[in-house]
Every structure is written in C-alpha cells, then in structure tokens.
Short mmCIF file of C-alpha atoms and ligand atoms in Angstrom, two decimals:
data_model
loop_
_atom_site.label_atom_id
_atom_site.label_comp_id
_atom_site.label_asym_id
_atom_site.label_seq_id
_atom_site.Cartn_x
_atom_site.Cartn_y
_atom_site.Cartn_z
CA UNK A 25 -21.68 1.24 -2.86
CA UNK A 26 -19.35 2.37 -5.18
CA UNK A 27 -15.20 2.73 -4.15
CA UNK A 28 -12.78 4.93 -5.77
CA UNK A 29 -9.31 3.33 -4.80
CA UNK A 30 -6.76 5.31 -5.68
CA UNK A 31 -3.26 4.23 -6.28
CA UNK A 32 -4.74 0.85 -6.97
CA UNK A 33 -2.13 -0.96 -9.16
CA UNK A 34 0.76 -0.32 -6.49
CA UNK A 35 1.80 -2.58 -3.51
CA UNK A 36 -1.11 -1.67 -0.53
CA UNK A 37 -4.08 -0.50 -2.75
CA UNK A 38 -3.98 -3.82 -4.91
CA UNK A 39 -4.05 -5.69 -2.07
CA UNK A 40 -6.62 -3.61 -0.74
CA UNK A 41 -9.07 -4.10 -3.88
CA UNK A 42 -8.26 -7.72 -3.88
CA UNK A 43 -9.83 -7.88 -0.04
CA UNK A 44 -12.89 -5.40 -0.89
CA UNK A 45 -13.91 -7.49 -3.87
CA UNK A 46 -13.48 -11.01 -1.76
CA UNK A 47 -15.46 -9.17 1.17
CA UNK A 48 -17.69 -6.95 -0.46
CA UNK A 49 -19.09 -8.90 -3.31
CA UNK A 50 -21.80 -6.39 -4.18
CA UNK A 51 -19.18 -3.61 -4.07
CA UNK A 52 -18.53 -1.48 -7.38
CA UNK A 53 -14.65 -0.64 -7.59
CA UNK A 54 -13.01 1.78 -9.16
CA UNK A 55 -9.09 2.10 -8.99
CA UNK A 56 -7.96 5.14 -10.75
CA UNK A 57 -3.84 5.25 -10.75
CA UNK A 58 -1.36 6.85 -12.98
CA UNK A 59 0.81 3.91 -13.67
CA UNK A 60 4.14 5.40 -12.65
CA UNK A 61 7.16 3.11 -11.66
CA UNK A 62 5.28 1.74 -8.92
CA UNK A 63 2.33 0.91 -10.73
CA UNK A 64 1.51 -2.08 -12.37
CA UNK A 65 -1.37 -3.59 -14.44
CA UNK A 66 -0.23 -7.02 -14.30
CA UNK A 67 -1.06 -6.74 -10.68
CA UNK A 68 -5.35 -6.29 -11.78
CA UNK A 69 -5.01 -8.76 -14.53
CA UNK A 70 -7.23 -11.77 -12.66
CA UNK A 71 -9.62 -8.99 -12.11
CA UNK A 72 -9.68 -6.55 -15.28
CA UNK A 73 -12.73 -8.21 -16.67
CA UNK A 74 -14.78 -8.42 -13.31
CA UNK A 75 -18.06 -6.31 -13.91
CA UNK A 76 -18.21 -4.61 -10.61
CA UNK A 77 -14.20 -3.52 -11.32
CA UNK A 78 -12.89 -0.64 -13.30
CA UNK A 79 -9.26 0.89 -14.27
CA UNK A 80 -8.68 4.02 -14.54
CA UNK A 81 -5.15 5.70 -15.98
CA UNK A 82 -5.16 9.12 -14.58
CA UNK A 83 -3.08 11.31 -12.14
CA UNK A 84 -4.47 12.57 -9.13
CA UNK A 85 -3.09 15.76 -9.85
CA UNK A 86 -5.35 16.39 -12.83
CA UNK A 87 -8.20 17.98 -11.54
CA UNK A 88 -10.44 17.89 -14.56
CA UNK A 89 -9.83 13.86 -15.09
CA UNK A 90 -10.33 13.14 -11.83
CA UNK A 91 -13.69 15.42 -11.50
CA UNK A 92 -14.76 14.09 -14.90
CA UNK A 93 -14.48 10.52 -13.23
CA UNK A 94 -16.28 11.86 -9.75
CA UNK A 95 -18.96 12.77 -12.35
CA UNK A 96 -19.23 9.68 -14.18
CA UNK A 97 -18.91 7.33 -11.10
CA UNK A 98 -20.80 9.25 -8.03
CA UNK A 99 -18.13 7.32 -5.54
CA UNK A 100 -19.52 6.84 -1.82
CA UNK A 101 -15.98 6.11 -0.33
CA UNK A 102 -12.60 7.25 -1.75
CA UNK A 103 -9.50 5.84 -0.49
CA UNK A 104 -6.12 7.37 -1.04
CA UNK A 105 -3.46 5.15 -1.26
CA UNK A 106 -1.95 6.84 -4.65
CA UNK A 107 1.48 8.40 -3.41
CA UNK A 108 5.29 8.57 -4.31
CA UNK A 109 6.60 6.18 -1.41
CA UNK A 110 10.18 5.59 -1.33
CA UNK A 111 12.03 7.45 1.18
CA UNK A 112 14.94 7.07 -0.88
CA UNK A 113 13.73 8.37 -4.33
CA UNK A 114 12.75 11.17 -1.98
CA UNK A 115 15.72 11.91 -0.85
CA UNK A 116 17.09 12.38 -4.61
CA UNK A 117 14.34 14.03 -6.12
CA UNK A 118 11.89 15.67 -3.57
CA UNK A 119 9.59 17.35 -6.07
CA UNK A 120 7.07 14.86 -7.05
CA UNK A 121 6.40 13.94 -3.48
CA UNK A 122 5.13 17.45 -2.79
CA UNK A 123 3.13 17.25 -6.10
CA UNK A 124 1.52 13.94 -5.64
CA UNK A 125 1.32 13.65 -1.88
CA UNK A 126 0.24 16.56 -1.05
CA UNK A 127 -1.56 18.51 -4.33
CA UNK A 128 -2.67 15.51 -5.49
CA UNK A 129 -4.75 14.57 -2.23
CA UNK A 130 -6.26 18.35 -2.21
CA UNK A 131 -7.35 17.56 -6.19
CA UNK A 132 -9.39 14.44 -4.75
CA UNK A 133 -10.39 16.28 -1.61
CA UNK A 134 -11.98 18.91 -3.72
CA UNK A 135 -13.60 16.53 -5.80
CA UNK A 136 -15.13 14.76 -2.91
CA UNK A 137 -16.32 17.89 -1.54
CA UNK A 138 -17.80 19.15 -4.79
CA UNK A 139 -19.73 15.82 -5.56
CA UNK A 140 -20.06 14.59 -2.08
CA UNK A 141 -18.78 11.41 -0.59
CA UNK A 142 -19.83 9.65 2.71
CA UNK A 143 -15.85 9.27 3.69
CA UNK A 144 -12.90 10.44 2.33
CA UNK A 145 -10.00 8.11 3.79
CA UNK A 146 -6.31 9.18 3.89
CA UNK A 147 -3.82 6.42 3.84
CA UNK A 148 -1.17 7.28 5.49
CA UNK A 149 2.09 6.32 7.61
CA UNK A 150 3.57 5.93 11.52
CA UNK A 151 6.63 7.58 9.56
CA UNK A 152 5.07 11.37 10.28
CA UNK A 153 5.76 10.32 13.68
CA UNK A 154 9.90 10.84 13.37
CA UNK A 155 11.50 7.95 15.14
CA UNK A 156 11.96 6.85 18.45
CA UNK A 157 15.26 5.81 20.44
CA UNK A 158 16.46 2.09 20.58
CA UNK A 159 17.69 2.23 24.03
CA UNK A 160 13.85 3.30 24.71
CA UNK A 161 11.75 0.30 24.01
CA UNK A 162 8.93 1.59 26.09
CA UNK A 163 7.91 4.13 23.74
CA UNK A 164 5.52 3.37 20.84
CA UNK A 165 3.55 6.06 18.43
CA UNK A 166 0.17 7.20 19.84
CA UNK A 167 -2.14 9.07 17.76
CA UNK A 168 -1.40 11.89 19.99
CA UNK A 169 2.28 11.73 19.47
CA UNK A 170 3.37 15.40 18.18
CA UNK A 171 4.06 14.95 14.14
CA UNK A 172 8.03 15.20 13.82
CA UNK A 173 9.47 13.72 10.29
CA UNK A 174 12.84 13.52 8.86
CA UNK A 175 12.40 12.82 5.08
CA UNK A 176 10.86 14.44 1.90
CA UNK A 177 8.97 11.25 1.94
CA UNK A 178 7.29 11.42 5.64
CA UNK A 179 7.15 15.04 5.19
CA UNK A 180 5.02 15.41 2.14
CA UNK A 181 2.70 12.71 3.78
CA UNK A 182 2.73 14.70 7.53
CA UNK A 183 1.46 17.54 5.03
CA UNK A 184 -1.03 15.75 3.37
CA UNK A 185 -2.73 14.60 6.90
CA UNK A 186 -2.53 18.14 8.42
CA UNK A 187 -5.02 18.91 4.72
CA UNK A 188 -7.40 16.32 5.27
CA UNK A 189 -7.48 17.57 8.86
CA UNK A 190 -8.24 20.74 7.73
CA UNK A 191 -10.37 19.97 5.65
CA UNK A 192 -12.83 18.34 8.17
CA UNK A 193 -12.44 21.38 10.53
CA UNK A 194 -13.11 23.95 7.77
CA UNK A 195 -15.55 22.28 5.44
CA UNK A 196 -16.35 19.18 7.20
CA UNK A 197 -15.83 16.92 5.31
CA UNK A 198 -15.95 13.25 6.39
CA UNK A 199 -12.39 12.08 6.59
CA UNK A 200 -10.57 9.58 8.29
CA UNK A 201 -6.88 9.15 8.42
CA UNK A 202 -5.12 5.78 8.88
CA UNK A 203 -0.99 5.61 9.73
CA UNK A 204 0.41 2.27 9.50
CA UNK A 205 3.65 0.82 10.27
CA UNK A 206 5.78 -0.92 7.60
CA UNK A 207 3.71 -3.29 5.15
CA UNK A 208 5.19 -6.74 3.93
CA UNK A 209 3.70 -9.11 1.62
CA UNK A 210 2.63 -10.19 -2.02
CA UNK A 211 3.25 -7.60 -5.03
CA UNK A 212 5.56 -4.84 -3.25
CA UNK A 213 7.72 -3.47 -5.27
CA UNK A 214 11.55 -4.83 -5.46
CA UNK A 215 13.00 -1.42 -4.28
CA UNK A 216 11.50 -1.71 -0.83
CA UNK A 217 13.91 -3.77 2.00
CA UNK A 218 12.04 -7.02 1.94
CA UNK A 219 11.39 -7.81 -1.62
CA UNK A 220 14.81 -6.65 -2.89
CA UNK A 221 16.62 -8.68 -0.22
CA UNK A 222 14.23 -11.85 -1.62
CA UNK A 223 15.09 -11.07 -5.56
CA UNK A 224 18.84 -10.12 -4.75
CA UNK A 225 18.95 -13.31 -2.95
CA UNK A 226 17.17 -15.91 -5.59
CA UNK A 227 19.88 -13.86 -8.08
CA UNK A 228 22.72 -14.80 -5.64
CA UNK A 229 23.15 -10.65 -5.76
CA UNK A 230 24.76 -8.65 -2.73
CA UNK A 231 22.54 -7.53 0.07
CA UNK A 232 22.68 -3.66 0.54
CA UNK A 233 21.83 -3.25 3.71
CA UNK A 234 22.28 0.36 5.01
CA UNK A 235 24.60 1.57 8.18
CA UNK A 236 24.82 -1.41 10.86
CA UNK A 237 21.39 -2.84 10.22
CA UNK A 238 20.04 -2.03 13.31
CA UNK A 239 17.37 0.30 12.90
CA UNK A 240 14.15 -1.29 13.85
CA UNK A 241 10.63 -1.26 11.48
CA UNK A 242 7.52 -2.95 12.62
CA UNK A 243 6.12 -4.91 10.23
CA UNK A 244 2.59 -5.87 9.34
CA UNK A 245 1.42 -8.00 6.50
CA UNK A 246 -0.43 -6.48 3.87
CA UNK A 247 -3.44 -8.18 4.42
CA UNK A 248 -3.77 -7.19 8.14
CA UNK A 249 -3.57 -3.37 7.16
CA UNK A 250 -5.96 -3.94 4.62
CA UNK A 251 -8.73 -5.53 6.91
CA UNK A 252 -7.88 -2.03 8.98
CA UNK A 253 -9.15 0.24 6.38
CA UNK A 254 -12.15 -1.71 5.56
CA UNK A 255 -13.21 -1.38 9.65
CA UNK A 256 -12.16 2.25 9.64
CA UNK A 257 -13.98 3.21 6.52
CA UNK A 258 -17.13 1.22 7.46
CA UNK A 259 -17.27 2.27 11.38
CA UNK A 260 -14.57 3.96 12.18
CA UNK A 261 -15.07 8.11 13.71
CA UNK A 262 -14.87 10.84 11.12
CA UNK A 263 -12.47 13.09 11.49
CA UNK A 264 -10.07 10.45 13.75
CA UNK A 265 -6.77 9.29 13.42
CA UNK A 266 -5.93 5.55 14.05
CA UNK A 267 -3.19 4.10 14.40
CA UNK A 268 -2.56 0.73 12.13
CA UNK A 269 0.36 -1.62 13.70
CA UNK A 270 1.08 -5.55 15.15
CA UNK A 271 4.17 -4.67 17.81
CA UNK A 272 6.14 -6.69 15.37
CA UNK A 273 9.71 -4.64 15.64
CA UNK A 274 12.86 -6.12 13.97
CA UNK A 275 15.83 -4.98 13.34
CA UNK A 276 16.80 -5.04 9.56
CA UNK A 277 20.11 -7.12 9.32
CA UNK A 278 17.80 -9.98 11.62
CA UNK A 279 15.39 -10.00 8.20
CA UNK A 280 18.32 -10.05 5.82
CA UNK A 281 19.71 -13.08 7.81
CA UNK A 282 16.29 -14.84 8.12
CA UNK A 283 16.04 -14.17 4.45
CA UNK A 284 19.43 -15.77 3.42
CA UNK A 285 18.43 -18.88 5.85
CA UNK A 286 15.03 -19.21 4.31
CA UNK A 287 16.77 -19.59 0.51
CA UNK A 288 19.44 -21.63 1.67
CA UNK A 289 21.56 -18.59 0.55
CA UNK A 290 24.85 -17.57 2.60
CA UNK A 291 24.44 -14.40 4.48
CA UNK A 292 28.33 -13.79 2.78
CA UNK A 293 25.46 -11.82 0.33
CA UNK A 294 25.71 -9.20 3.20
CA UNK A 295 27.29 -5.83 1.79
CA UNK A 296 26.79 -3.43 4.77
CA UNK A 297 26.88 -0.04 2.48
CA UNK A 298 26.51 3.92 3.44
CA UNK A 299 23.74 4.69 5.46
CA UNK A 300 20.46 6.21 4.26
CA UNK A 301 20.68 10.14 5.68
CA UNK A 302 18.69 11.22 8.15
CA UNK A 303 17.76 7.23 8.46
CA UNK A 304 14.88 7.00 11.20
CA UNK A 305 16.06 4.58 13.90
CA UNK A 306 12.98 3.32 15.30
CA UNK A 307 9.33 2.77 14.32
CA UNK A 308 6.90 1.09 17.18
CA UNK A 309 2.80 1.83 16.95
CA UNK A 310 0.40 1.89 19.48
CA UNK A 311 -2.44 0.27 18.38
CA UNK A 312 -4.85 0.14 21.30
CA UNK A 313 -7.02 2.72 19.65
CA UNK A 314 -8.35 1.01 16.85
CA UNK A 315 -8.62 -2.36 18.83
CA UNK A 316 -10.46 -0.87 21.29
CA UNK A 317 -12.76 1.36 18.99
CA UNK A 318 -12.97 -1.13 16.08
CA UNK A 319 -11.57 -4.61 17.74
CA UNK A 320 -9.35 -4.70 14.95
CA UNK A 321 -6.32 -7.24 16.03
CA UNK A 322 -3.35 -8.66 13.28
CA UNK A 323 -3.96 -11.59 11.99
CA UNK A 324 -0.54 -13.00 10.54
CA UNK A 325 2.22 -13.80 12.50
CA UNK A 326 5.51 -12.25 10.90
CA UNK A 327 6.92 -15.85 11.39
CA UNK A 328 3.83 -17.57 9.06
CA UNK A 329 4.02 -13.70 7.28
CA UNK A 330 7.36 -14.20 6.11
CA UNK A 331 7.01 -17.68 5.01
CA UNK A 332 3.75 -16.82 2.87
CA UNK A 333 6.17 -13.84 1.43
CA UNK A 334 8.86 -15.66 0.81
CA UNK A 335 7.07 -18.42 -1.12
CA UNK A 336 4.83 -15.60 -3.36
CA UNK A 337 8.25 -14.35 -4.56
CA UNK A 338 9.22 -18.07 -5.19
CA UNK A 339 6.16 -19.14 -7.22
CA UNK A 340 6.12 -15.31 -8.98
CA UNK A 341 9.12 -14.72 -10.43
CA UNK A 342 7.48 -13.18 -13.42
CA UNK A 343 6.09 -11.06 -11.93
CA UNK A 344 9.41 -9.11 -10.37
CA UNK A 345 11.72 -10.40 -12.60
CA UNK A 346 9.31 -8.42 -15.33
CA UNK A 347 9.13 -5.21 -12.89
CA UNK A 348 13.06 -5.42 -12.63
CA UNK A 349 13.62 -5.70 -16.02
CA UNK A 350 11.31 -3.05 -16.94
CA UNK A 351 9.34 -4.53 -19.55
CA UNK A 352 6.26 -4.26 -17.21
CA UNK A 353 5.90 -1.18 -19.32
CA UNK A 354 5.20 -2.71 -22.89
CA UNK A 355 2.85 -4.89 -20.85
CA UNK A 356 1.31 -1.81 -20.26
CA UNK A 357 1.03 -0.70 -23.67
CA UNK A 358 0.18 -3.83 -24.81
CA UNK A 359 -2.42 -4.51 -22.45
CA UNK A 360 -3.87 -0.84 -21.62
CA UNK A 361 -3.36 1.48 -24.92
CA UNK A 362 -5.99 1.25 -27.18
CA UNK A 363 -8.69 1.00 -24.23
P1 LIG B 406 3.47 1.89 -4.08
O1 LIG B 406 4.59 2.81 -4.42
O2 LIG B 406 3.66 0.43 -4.20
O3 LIG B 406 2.19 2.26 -4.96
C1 LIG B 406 1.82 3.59 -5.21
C2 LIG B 406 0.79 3.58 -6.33
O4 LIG B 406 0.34 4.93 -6.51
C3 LIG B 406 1.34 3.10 -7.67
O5 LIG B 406 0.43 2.22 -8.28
C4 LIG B 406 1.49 4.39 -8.48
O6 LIG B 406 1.34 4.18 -9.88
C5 LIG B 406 0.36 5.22 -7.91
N1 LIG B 406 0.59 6.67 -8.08
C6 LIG B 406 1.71 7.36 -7.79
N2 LIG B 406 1.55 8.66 -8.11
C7 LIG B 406 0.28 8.79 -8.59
C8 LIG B 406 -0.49 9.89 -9.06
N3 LIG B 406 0.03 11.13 -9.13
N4 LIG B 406 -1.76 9.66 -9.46
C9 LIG B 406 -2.28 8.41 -9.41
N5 LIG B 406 -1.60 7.33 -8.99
C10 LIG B 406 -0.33 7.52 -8.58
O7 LIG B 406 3.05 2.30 -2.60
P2 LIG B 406 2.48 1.39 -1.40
O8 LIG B 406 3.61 0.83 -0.65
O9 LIG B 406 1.40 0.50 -1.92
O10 LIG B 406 1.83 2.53 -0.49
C11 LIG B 406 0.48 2.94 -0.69
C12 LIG B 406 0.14 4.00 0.33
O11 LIG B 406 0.31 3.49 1.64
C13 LIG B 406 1.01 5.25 0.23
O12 LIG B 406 0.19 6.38 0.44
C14 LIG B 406 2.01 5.09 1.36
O13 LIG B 406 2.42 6.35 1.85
C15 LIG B 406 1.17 4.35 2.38
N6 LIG B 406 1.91 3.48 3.32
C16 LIG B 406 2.77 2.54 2.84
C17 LIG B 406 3.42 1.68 3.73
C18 LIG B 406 4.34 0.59 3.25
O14 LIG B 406 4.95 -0.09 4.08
N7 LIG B 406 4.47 0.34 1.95
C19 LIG B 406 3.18 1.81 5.10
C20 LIG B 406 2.29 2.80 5.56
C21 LIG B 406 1.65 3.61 4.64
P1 LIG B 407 12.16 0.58 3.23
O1 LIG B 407 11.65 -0.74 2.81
O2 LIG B 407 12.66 1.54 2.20
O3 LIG B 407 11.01 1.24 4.12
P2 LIG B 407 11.05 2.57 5.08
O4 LIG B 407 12.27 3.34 4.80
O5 LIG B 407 9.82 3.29 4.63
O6 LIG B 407 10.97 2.05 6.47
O7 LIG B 407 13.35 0.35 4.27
C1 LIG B 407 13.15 -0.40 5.46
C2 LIG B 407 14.42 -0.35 6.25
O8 LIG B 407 15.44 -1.08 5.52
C3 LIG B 407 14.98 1.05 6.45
O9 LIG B 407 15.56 1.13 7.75
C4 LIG B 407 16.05 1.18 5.39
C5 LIG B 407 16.56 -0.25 5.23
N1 LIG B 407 17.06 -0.63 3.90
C6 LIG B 407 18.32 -1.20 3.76
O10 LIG B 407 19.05 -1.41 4.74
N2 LIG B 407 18.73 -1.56 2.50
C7 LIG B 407 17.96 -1.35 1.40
O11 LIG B 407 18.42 -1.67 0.27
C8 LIG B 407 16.67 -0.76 1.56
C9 LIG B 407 15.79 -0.52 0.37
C10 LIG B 407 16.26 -0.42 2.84
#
C-alpha cells in the first residue's frame, strides 16, 4: 500500500505520517509538500532516512510534478492535508487560498482519476459550517448542516469539498471527506492560538487575544484526528462526509488563562486587542456519525491534552524558536537542496 500525504511537513499531516508509519509498518509513504511558511523539514527529520518514507518538494498546483510523481509512485490512497490555513493570512491576502485550496485539490483529483486510486480523502474543516450562537449550546454541526462560511479561509475549503463531491457524482471517483474541529498538539505552527499563547508566554511576551475572548473552539488533539482518517480511509463510505470532533468547547481567554497558570506566568500577559472580522463565535461537532459507523471515540482528554502540549513546547524550544526566527529556511537549504 502505498500513501501520498500531501501537505506532510505542516502541523496535521506530520502528525498524520508519524501515526501511519507507527501503525502501518508495511506502509510505503510518500509526503509531497511545497515547503511554504507552514512547512517544515525539521518536522520529518527522525524519519527522512526510513526506507518505506519519501519527501517530495512540489506544489499541488503543478500539474505536471504532481502527475510525474502519480507516475512514478502508483499511490493507492491520497490524503489532502496540503492547504493555506490561517484564517487570518486569509483575511489579508485571499488569493493563494483559492489557488491552493481549491485548484490545487482539482490538480490531485485529476491525477487520481487519471492513474487511479482506491480513495481520494479530503481533509477538511467544521469551519465550512459558519458558526453557531453561544446562547444556543444545544446546537452542534451535523454532516447535514447547510455549508455557510464567513472567511476566505473556510470559504476556499467549503469550495474544495463541494469539488471532491462533484467529483464522485460525475466521475465517481472514490472520495471521502473528513471536517474536523480545531486541532491542538505537537509541531503546530506558532501563529495558531495555542502555540503562540505557549511561545509568547515562555518569552514573557503579551497575549493577543482577539475581542472579549469568548468565542468558543472545540478542540481535539492531533493525534485523535489522526486515528480518524486512518478509520475513514480504511472503512469508512465513499463518497461520505464525517464529521471529526471530542465536544471539547472552550472559550479562548479560559486557554490563555490555563496557559499563564500552567507556566507560572501572570495572566497581566493578557492584551485583549481588535477583534478578528467576521470572527466565527462558535464551533461544536456532532460526532455520532463516525462513532457509530466507524466506533471512532477521542482518546485524549484536553486536560492530559494540554499538559502533553504544554510540555512538547517546553522540551522543543528549537524547534519554534527556529520557526519564529525564520532560519527554519536555511535548514531547508541546508538539509533539502542538493537532493
Ligand atoms: P499547516 O498550515 O500547519 O500545514 C499546511 C502544509 O501544507 C504545510 O506543510 C505547507 O507547506 C503545505 N502546503 C501549503 N500549500 C501547499 C501547496 N500549494 N502544495 C503543497 N503543499 C502545500 O496546516 P494544518 O493545521 O496542519 O492543516 C492541515 C489540513 O487540515 C488543512 O487542509 C486544514 O484546512 C485542515 N484542518 C486543520 C485544522 C486545524 O486545527 N489546524 C482543523 C481542521 C482541518
Ligand atoms: P486559530 O488558532 O487561528 O484557529 P481558527 O481561527 O481556525 O479557529 O484561532 C482560534 C481562536 O483564537 C479564534 O477564535 C481566534 C482566536 N485568536 C486570538 O484570540 N488571538 C490570536 O492571536 C489568535 C492567533 C487567535
């Protein structure tokens, strides 16, 4: 069985290769990514010389790389987790999120069609969803629930799953879609609300958190979501949508306070600053779907979650104080440019 994993040096889909090669020791991977910001080879390093493991720079946008690398590798499985995925960044500069999230996942669906995969699995978000109201805490996101976003960012991904949809129905290809709630854990990227809270806190550095703090994520840790996609890509119904999330909601100023009391760090850090626009109040998934389908359940507690978190960030400080200071990119070069 071979597995192209795309976006593969980022936050989810390293994760994600880490768990297929512990679970799936005969499993050949092959994690094709562009390297942008977001990506990082440092990330692979442990496994760069593994013989069932192979990197691939390339941008899911170029059509002839990418088929080149269809032809070279005959994938079974693809999994797309390769996207721009900062609602911020897509707020300032919409562009590439169109480009990658939504061209780029035709480029690999054509591919897949054109060489022919057993599943084609789209990685996606509860954020196509919209948000829901906090004075409604009965509501959560079903897999029915009509798609309504707010951002560049949700948009261009809403887009991308109405494709792959389409591309079952037209040319049936065997897709699956997976749309999970906010990830937490080892390796995300310092822009995103819980590692930046963790690195501005270990740099005594104000805490920006946005409006009052009260809209409400629910979070999953990375590991759970990961264990998701291997059960949806192995059993789970083509051409379904499931729903990936651990009823885990918490309001963002109660993590930045658990955060400051975890480091010992006053929550004086606090620096309420202007709100994100458009900022989605509430995210809350429904996840009876794929526990009944695929008894999928989470795992990690956010409470043991947090600590594990916490305590990667602690004993890695290379690794974000690199990423923050940008040098990850001569590791790059140093590491990657004359393979
Ligand atoms: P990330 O930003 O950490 O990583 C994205 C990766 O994709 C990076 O390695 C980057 O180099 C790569 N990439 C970007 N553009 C590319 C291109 N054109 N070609 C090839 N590679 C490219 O993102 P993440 O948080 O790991 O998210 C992964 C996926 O999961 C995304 O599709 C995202 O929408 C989805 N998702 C994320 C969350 C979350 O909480 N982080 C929750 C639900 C769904
Ligand atoms: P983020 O991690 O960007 O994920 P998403 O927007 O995809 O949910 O943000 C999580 C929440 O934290 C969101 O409500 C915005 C908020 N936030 C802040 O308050 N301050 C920050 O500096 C960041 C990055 C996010």
């Amino acid at each position: 069985m071979t597995i192209i994993v795309t976006g593969g040096a980022g936050f989810i889909g390293s994760n994600f290769i880490f768990h297929m090669l512990d679970a799936h020791t005969d499993y050949r991977i092959v994690c094709l990514d562009k390297l942008t910001y977001a990506g990082n080879l440092s990330t692979l390093a442990s496994i760069m010389d593994k013989p069932n493991f192979r990197f691939v720079k390339l941008d899911i946008c170029d059509r002839e790389g990418v088929y080149k690398l269809f032809e070279e590798e005959h994938p079974d499985i693809v999994v797309n987790f390769a996207a721009e995925s900062h609602v911020d960044r897509s707020i300032e500069n919409p562009e590439v999120f169109l480009q990658t999230n939504i061209l780029g996942t035709q480029v690999l669906m054509d591919a897949c069609r054109k060489y022919g995969i057993t599943r084609y699995h789209q990685v996606s978000t509860d954020e196509v969803y919209g948000d829901l109201p906090l004075d409604r805490p009965d509501l959560f996101f079903t897999e029915e629930t009509p798609i309504h976003t707010s951002s560049p960012y949700s948009a261009s991904k809403a887009s991308a799953d109405l494709l792959v949809l389409a591309y079952h129905r037209t040319y049936g290809l065997p897709v699956t879609i997976s749309r999970c709630s906010n990830n937490y854990g080892p390796y995300h990227f310092p822009e995103k609300l819980i590692p930046l809270m963790i690195a501005n806190c270990l740099n005594d550095k104000p805490l920006p958190v946005y409006g009052k703090g009260e809209n409400v994520r629910d979070w999953l840790y990375v590991e759970d979501h990961c264990r998701a996609i291997d059960l949806i890509i192995h059993n789970g119904r083509v051409g379904e949508v499931y729903n990936v999330g651990g009823h885990n909601e918490m309001k963002n100023i109660d993590i930045v306070k658990l955060i400051c009391q975890k480091l010992g760090k006053p929550e004086s850090l606090i620096t309420y600053v202007t709100d994100r626009k458009g900022h989605d109040m509430r995210y809350a998934i429904d996840p009876t779907k794929i526990h009944n389908e695929l008894g999928w359940l989470p795992e990690t507690k956010f409470a043991d979650g947090i600590e594990k978190t916490i305590k990667w960030y602690l004993d890695n400080r290379d690794w974000w104080e690199t990423i923050i200071s940008g040098e990850y990119r001569e590791y790059y070069e140093k590491m990657y440019g004359n393979r």
